[in-house]
PDB file of C-alpha atoms in Angstrom:
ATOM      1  CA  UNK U   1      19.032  -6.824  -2.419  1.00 37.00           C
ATOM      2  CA  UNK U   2      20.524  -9.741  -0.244  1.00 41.00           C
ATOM      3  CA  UNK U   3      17.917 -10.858   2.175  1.00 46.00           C
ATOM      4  CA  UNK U   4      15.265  -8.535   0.886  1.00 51.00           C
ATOM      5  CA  UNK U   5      11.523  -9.826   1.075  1.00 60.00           C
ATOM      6  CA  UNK U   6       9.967  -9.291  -2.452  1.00 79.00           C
ATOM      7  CA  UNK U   7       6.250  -7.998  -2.833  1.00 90.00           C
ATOM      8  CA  UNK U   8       3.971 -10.569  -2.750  1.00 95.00           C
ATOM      9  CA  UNK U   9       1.804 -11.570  -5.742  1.00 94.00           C
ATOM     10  CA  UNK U  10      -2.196 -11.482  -5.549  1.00 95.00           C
ATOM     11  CA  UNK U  11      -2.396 -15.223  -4.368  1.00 96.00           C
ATOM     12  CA  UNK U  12       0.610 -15.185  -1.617  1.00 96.00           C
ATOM     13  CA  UNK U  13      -0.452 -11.861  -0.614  1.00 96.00           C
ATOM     14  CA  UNK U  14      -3.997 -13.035  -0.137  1.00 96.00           C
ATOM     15  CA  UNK U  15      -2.723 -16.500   1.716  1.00 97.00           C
ATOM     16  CA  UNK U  16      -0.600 -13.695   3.860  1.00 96.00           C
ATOM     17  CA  UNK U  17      -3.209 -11.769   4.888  1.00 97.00           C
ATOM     18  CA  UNK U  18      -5.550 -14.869   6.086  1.00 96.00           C
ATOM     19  CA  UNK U  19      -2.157 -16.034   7.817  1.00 97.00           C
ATOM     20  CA  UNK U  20      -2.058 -12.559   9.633  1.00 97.00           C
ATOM     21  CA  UNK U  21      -5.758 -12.408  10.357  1.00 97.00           C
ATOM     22  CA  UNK U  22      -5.933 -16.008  12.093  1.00 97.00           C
ATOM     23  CA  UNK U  23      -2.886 -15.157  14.083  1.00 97.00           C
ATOM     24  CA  UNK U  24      -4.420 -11.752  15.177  1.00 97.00           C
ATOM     25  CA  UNK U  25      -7.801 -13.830  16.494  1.00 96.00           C
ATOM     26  CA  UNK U  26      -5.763 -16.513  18.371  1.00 96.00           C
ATOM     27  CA  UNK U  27      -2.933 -14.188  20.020  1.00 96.00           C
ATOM     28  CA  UNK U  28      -5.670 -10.920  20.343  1.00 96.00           C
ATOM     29  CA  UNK U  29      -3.445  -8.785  18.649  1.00 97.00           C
ATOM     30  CA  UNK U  30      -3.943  -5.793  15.879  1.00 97.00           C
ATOM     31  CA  UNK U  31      -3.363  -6.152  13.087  1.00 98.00           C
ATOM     32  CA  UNK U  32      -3.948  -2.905  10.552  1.00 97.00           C
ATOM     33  CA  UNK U  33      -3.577  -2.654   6.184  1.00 98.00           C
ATOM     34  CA  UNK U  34      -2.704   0.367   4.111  1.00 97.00           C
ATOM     35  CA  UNK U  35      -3.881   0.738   0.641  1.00 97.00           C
ATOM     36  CA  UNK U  36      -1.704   2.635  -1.289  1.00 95.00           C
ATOM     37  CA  UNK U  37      -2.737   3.867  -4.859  1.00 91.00           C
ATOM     38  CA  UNK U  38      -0.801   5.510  -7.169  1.00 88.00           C
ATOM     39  CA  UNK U  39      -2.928   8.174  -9.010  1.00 83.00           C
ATOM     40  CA  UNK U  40      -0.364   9.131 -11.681  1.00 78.00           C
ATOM     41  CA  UNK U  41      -0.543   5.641 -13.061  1.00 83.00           C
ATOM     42  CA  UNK U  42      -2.816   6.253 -15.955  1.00 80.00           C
ATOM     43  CA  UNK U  43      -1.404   8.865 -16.866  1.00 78.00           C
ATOM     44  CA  UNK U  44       1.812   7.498 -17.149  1.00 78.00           C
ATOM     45  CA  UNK U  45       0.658   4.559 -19.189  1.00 80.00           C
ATOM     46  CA  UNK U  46      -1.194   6.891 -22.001  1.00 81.00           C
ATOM     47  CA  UNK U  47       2.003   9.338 -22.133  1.00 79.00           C
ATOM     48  CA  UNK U  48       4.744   6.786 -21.695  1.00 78.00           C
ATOM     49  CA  UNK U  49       3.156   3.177 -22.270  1.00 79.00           C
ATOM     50  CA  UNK U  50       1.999   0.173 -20.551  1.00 82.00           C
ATOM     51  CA  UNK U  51       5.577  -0.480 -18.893  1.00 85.00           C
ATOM     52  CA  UNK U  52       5.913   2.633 -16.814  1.00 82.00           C
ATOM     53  CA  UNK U  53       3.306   2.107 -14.725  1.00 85.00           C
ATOM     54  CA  UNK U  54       4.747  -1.086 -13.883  1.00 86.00           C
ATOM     55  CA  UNK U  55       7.677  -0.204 -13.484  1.00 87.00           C
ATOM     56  CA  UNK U  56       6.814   2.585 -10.821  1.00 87.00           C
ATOM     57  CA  UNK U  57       4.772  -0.108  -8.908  1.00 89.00           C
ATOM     58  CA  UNK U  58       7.577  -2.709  -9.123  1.00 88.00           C
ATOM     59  CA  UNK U  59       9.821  -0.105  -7.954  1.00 89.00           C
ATOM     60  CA  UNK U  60       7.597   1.606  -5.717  1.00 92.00           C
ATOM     61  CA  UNK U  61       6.902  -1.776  -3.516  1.00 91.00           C
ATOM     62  CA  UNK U  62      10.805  -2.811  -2.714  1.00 90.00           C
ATOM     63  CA  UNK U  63      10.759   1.232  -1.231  1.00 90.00           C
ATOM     64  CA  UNK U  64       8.763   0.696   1.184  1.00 92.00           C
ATOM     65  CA  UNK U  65       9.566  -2.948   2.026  1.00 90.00           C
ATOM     66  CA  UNK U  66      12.374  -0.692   3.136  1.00 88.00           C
ATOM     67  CA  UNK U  67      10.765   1.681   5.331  1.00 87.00           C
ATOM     68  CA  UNK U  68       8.904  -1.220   7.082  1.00 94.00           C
ATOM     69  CA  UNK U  69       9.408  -3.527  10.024  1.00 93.00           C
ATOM     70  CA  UNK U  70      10.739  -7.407   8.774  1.00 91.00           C
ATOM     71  CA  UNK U  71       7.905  -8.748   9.060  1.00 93.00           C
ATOM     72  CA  UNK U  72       5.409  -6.145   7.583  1.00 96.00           C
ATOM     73  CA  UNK U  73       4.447  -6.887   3.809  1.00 95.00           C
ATOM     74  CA  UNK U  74       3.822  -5.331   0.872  1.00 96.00           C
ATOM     75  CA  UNK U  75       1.977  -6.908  -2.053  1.00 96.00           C
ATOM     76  CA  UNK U  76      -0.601  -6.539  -5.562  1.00 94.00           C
ATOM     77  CA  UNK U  77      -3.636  -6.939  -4.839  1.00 95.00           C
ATOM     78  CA  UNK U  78      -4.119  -5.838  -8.388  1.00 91.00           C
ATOM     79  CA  UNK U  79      -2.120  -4.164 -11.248  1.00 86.00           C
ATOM     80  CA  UNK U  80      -2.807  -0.873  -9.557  1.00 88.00           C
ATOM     81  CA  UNK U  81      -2.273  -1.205  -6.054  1.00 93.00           C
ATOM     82  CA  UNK U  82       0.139  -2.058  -2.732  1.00 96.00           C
ATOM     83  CA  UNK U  83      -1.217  -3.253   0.582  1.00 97.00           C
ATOM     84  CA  UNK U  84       1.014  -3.202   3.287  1.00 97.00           C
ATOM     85  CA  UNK U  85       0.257  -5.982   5.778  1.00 98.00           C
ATOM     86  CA  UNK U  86       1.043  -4.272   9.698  1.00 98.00           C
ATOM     87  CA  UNK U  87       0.488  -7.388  11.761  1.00 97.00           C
ATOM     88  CA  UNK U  88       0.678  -6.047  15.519  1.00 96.00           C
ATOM     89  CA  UNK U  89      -0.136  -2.788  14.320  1.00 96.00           C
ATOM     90  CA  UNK U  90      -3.690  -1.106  15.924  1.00 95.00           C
ATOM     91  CA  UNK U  91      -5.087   2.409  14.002  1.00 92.00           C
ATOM     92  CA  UNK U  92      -3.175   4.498  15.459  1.00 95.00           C
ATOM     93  CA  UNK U  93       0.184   3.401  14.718  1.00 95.00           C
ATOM     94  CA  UNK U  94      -1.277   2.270  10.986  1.00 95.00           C
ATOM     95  CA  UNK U  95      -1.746   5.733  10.886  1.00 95.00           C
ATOM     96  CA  UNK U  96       2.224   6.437  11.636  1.00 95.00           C
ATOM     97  CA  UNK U  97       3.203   3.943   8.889  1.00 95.00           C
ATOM     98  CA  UNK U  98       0.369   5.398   6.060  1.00 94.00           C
ATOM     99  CA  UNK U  99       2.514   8.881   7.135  1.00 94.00           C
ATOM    100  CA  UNK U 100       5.817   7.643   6.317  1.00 93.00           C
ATOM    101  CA  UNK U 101       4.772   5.312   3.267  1.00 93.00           C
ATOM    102  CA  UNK U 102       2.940   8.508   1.923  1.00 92.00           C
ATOM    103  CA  UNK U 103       6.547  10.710   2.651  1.00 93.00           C
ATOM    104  CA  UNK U 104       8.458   7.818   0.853  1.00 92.00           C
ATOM    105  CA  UNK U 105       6.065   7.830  -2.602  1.00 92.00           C
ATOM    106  CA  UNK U 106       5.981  11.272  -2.664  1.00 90.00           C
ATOM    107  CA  UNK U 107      10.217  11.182  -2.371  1.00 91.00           C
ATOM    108  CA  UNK U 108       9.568   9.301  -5.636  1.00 89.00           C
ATOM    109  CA  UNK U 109       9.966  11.937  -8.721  1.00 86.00           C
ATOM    110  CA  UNK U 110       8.360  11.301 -12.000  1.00 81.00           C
ATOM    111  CA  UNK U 111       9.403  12.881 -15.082  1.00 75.00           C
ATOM    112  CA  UNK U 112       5.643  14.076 -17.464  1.00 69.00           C
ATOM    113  CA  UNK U 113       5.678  16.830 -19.807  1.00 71.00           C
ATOM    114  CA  UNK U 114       9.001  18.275 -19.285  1.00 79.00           C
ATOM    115  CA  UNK U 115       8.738  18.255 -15.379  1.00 81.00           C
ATOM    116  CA  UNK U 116       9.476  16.502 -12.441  1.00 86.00           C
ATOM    117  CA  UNK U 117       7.060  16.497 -10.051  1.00 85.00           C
ATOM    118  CA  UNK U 118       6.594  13.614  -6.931  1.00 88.00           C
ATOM    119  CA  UNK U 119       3.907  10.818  -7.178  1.00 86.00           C
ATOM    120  CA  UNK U 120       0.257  11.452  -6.177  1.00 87.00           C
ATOM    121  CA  UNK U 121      -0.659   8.659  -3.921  1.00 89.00           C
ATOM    122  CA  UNK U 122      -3.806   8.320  -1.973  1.00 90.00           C
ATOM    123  CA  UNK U 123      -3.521   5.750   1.256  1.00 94.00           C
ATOM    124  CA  UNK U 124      -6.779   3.807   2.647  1.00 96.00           C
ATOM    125  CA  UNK U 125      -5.848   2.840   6.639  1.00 97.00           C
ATOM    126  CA  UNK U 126      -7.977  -0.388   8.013  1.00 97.00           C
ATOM    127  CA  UNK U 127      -7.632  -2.164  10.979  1.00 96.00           C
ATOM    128  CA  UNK U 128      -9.051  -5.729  11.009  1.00 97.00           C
ATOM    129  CA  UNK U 129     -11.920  -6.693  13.670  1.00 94.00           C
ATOM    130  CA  UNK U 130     -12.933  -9.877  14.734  1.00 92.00           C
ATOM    131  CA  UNK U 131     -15.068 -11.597  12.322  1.00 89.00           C
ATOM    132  CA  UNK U 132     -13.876  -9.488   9.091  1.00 94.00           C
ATOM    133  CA  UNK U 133     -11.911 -11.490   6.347  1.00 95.00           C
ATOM    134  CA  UNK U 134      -9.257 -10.571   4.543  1.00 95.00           C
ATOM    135  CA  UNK U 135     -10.987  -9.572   1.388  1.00 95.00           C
ATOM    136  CA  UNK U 136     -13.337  -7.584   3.924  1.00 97.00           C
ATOM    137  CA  UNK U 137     -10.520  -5.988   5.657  1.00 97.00           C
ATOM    138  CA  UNK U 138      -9.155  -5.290   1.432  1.00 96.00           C
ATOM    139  CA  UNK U 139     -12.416  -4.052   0.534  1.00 96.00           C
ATOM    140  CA  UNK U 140     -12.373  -1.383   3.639  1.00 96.00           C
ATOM    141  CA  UNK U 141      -8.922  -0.273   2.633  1.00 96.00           C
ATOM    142  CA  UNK U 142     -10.016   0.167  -0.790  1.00 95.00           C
ATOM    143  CA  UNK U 143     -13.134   2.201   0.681  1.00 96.00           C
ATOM    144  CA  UNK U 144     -10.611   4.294   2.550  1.00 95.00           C
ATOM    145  CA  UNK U 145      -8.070   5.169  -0.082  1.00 94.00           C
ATOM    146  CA  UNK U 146     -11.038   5.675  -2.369  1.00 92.00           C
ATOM    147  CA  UNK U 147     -12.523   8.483   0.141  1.00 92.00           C
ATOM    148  CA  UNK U 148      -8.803   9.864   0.638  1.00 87.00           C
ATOM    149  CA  UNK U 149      -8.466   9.985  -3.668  1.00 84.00           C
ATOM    150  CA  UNK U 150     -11.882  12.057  -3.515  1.00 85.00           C
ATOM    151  CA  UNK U 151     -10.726  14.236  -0.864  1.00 78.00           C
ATOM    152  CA  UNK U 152      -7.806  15.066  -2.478  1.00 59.00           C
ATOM    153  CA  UNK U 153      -9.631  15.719  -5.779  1.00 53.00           C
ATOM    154  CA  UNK U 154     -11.649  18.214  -3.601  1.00 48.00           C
ATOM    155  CA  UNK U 155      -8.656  20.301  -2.510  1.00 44.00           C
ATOM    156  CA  UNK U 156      -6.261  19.824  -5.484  1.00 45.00           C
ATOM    157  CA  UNK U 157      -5.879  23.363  -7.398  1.00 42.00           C
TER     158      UNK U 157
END
């Protein structure tokens, strides 16, 4: 992957984001995170083990390191999860990115039961304020993606 920026680890990814947000307040830029869960991941654990599910996220974050800008950033926050770090980025064009991270996954296939099917993956969009810290700013994207999963649960058949 010559030159490729790995996903960040819980620590870096957290020393990142701070990095980001005092940048943001100095310059008075945007700066916007996406929360991406992966919903089949417990399922894929109790049907295939403890290594598929991370292998889908270690696989899952180089894919859209691809589909980003340089200097966007994808990292675990946890076992389960990706934030994408949009520095520069205001709501509306996190919104663009959750869109094509969202196409991506879902380009992702799966194999349970006998079938391929794509990944379920629910995105939470924030965009960082003045005064909100970085595990504020996680916490809303978490909030997000968590109201996106129960939507989704809502309209699934």
């Amino acid at each position: 992957m010559g030159g490729q920026i790995d996903c960040l680890s819980a620590p870096a990814l957290e020393d990142r984001l701070e990095e980001e947000i005092n940048r943001a307040g100095r310059h008075g830029t945007p700066l916007s995170c996406l929360l991406v869960a992966i919903e089949d991941l417990a399922e894929l654990a109790s049907q295939h083990g403890r290594e598929l599910p991370e292998q889908t996220l270690a696989y899952a974050g180089p894919a859209l390191l691809r589909e980003l800008r340089r200097f966007d950033r994808v990292g675990r926050p946890s076992d389960t999860e990706l934030l994408v770090v949009l520095p520069g980025a205001d709501g509306p064009r996190g919104e663009i990115v959750a869109r094509r991270v969202i196409d991506r996954l879902r380009a992702i296939k799966i194999e349970s039961g006998g079938l391929r099917r794509p990944l379920r993956v629910s995105v939470g969009l924030a965009a960082w304020h003045e005064d909100l810290t970085g595990a504020q700013l996680l916490a809303q994207t978490r909030a997000a993606a968590r109201r996106e999963r129960q939507g989704l649960a809502t309209t699934d058949p």
